Coordinates of C-alpha atoms and ligand atoms in Angstrom, one line a residue:
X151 CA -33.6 5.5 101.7
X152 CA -32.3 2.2 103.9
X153 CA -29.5 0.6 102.9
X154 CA -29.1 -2.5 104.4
X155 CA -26.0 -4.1 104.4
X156 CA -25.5 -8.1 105.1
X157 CA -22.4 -10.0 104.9
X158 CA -23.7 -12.7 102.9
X159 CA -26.2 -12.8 100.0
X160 CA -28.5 -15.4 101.6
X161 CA -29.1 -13.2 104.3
X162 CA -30.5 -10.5 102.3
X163 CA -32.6 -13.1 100.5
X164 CA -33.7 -13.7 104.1
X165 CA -34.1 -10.5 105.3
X166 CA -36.0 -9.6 102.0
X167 CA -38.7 -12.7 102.4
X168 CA -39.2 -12.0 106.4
X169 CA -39.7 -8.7 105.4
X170 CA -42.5 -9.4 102.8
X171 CA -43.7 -12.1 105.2
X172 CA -44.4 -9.6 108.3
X173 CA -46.1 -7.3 105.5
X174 CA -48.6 -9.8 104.4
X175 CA -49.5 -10.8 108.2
X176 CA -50.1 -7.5 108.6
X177 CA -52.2 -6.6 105.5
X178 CA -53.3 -10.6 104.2
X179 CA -55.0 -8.8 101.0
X180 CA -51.4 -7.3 100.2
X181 CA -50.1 -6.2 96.0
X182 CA -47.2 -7.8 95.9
X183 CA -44.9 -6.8 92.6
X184 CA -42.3 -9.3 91.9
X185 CA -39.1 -9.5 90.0
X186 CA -37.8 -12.6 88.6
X187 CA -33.7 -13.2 87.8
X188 CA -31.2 -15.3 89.9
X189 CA -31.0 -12.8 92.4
X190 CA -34.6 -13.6 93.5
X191 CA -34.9 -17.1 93.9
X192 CA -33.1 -17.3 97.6
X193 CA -36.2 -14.9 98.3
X194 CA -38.3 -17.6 97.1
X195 CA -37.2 -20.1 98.6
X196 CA -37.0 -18.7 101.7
X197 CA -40.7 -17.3 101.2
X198 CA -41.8 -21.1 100.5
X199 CA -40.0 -22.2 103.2
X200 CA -41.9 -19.9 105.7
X201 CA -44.8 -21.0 103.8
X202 CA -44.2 -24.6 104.7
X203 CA -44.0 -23.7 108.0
X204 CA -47.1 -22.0 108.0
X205 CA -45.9 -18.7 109.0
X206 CA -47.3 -17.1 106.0
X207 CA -50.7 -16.9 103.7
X208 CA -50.7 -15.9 100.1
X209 CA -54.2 -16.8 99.8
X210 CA -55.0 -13.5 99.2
X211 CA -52.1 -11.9 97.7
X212 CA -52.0 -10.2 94.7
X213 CA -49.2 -10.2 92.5
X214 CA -48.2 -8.0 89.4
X215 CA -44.9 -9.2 88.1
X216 CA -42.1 -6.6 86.5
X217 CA -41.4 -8.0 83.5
X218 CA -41.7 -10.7 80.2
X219 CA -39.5 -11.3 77.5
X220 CA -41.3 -10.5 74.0
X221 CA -41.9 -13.7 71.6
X222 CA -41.4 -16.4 74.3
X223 CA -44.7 -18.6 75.2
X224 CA -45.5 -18.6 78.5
X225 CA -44.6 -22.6 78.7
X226 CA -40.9 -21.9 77.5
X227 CA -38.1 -22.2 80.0
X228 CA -37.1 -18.9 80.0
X229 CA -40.2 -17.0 80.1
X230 CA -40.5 -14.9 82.8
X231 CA -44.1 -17.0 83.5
X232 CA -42.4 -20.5 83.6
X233 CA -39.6 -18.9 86.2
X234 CA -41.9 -17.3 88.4
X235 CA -44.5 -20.4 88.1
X236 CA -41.3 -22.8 89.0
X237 CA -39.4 -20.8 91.7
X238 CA -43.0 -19.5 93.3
X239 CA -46.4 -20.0 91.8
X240 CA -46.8 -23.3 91.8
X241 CA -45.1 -23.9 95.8
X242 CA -47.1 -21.5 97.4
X243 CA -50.7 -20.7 97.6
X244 CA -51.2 -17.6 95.5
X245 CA -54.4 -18.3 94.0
X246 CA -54.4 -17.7 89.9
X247 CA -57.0 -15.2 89.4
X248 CA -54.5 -12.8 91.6
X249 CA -51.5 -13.3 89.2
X250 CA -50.6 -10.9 86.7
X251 CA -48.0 -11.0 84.6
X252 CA -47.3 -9.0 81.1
X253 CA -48.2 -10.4 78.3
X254 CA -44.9 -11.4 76.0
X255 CA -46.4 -13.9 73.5
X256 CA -46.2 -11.1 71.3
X257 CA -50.3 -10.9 69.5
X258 CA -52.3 -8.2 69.6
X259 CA -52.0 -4.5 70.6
X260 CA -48.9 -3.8 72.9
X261 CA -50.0 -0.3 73.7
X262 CA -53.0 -1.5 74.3
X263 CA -52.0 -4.5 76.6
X264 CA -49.6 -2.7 78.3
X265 CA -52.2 0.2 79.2
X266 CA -54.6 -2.8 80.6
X267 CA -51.4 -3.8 83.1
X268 CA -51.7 -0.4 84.2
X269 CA -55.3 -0.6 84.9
X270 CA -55.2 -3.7 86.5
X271 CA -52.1 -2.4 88.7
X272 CA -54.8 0.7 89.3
X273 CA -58.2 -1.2 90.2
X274 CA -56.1 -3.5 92.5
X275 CA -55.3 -0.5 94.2
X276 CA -51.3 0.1 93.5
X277 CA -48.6 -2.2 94.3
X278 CA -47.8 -2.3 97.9
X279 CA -44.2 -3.4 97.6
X280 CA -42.1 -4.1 95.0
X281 CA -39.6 -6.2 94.8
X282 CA -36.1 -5.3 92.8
X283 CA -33.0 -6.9 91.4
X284 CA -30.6 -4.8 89.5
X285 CA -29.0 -5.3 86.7
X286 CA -24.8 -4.6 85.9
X287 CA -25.8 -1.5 83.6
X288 CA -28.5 0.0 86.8
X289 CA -32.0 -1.1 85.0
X290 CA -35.2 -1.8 87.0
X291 CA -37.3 -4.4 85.5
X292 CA -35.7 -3.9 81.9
X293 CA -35.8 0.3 82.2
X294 CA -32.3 0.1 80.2
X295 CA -29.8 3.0 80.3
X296 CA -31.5 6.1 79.0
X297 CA -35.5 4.6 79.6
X298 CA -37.6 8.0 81.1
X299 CA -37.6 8.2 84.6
X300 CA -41.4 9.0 84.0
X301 CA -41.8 5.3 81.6
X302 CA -44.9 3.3 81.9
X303 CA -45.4 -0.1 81.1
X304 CA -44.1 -0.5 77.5
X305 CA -42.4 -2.5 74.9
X306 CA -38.8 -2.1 75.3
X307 CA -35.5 -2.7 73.2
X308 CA -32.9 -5.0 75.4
X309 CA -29.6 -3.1 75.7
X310 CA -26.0 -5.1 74.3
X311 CA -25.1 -5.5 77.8
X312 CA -28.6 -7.3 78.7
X313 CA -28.8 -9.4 75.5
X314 CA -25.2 -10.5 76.9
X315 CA -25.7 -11.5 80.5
X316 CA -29.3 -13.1 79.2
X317 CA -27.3 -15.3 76.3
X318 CA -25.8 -17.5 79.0
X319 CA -29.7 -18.6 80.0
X320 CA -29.9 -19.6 76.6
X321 CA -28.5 -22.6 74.5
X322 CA -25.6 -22.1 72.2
X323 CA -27.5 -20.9 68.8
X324 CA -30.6 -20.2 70.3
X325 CA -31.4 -16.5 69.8
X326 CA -32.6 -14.9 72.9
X327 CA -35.3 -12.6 73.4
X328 CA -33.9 -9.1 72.0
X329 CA -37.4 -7.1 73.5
X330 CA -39.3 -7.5 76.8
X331 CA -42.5 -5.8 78.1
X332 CA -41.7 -4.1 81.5
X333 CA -43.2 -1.9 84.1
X334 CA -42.0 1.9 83.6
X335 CA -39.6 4.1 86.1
X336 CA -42.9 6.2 86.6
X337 CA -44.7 2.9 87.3
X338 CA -41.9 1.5 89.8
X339 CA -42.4 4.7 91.7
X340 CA -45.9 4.5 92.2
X341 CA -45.5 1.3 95.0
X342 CA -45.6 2.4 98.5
X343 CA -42.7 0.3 99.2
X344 CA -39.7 -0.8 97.6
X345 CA -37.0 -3.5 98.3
X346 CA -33.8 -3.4 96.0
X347 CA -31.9 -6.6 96.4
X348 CA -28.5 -6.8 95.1
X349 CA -25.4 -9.5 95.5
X350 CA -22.2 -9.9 93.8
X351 CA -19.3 -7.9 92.8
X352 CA -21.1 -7.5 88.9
X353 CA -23.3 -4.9 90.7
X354 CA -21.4 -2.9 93.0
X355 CA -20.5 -0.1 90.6
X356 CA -24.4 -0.1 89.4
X357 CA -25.2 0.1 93.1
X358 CA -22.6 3.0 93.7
X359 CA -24.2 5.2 91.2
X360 CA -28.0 4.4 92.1
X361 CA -27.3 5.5 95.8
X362 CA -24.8 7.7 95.7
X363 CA -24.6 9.3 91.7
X364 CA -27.0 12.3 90.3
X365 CA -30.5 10.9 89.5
X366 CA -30.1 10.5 85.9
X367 CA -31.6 8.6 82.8
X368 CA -28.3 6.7 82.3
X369 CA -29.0 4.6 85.7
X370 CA -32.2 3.6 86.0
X371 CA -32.1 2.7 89.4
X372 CA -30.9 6.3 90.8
X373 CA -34.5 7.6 90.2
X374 CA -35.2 5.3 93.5
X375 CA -33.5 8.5 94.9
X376 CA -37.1 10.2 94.9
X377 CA -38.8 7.6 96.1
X378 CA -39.8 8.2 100.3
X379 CA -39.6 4.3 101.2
X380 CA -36.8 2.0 99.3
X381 CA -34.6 -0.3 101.3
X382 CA -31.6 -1.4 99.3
X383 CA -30.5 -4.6 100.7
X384 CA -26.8 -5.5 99.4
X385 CA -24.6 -8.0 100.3
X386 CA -21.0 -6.8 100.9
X387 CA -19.4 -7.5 97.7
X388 CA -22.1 -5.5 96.0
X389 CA -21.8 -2.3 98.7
X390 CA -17.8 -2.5 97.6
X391 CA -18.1 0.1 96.1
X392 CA -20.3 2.5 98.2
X393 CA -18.6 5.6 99.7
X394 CA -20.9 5.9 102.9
X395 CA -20.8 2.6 104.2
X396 CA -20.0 3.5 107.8
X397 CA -23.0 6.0 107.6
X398 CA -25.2 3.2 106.3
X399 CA -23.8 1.0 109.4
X400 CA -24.6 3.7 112.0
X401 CA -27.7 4.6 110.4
X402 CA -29.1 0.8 110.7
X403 CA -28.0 0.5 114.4
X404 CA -30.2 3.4 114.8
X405 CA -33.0 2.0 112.8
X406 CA -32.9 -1.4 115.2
X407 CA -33.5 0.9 118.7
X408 CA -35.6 3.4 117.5
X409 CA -37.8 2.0 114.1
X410 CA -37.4 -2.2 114.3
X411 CA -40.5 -2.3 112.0
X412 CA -38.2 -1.3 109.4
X413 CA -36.2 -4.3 109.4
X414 CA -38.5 -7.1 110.4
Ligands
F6R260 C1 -36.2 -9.3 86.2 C2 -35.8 -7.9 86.2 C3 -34.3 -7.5 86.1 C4 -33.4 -8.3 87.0 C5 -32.0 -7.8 86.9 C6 -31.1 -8.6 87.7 O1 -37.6 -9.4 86.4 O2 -36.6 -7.1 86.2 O3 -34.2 -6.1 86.3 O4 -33.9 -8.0 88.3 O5 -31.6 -8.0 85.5 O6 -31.0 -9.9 87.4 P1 -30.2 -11.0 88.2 O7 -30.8 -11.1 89.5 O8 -30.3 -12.3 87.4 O9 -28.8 -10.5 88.2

């Protein structure tokens, strides 16, 4: 595990998009899984922004996304489609047919739909990289407190503290989404590569635990533990609370002599 550690969040959202960036040069047919939440549009804007200046090509990227609130049409505000096709989509090149996003409109068969996201994450070949925000309570995509560290892709119940930091999205009165479809812990750890991105003081006790606590059900995000490549990538307010940071430090001065590739 790297843990990078920036004194300001817009150079983790920086750090996050070169990093993507100098994977899709390398491999141009690249799975890319994305996250939504206010922690990831820096990273998209800085990914458009290299995109404007033609230093990268998502022409043949293909996306799987995390994550959709249940019982919100894809053209409402705060669907998880209309963020991603606002902050991303519809600035960059990524071509439609290699979009995928889980279905939330709520019809049909969610075992069933949810067990064709699967599939589709399979025949493209698995996710490359995935990119992660975090939320206060330690859920992945919405894993919540207790979620299997073995979960696939599946309908899931929004925990109080979720509902709570979603509410202020939504207008006074309006009842937010209570369920979401999400990828599963199991499925998270399947990616080759995973980037956690985290900023703010909200997070830094969340953080704590996923590096540095047991691996345990309750945080969602400490089962990253037994993952072999995950780069947390934390801004300082939300490494306050980390224990090693000096380690981390050291360790990432190492990393830029002897393994650049790792932060570039
Ligand atoms: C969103 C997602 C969530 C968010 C997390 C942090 O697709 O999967 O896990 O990454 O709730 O959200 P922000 O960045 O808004 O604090």
């Amino acid at each position: 595990m790297l843990v990078i550690l920036k004194r300001e969040a817009g150079e983790i959202y920086e750090q996050a998009a070169q990093l993507i960036a100098s994977a899709i040069k390398k491999k141009p047919e690249l799975t890319l899984g994305l996250a939504t939440g206010s922690t990831m549009v820096g990273v998209y804007d800085h990914l458009v922004r290299l995109y404007q200046a033609g230093s990268v090509d998502f022409s043949q990227v293909v996306t799987f996304n995390l994550d959709e609130y249940l019982g919100l049409p894809a053209s409402h505000p705060h669907s998880f489609h209309y963020f991603m096709h606002e902050h991303f989509f519809r600035r960059v090149n990524v071509q439609p047919r290699n979009i995928h996003m889980p279905d939330g409109s709520g019809r049909g068969n969610y075992d069933q739909s949810c067990a064709s996201y699967e599939q589709a994450i399979r025949a493209a070949g698995g996710i490359d990289i995935q990119l992660l925000g975090i939320g206060r309570n330690g859920h992945i995509g919405f894993n919540e407190p207790t979620s299997s560290l073995a979960s696939r892709t599946r309908l899931k119940v929004l925990s109080r503290e979720t509902l709570d930091d979603n509410s202020k999205f939504f207008a006074p009165g309006e009842e937010s989404p209570r369920c979401a479809i999400t990828m599963g812990i199991g499925t998270i750890l399947e990616a080759r590569k995973i980037l956690l991105l985290a900023t703010g003081a909200a997070k830094a006790a969340a953080i704590a635990k996923s590096i540095e606590g047991p691996v345990a059900s309750a945080v969602s995000a400490s089962a990253l533990q037994l993952h072999p490549d995950v780069t947390f990538l934390l801004d300082e307010p939300a490494a306050s609370q980390l224990a090693q940071r000096d380690y981390y430090h050291r360790v990432l001065e190492m990393t830029a002599l002897l393994t650049p590739d790792r932060l570039a």
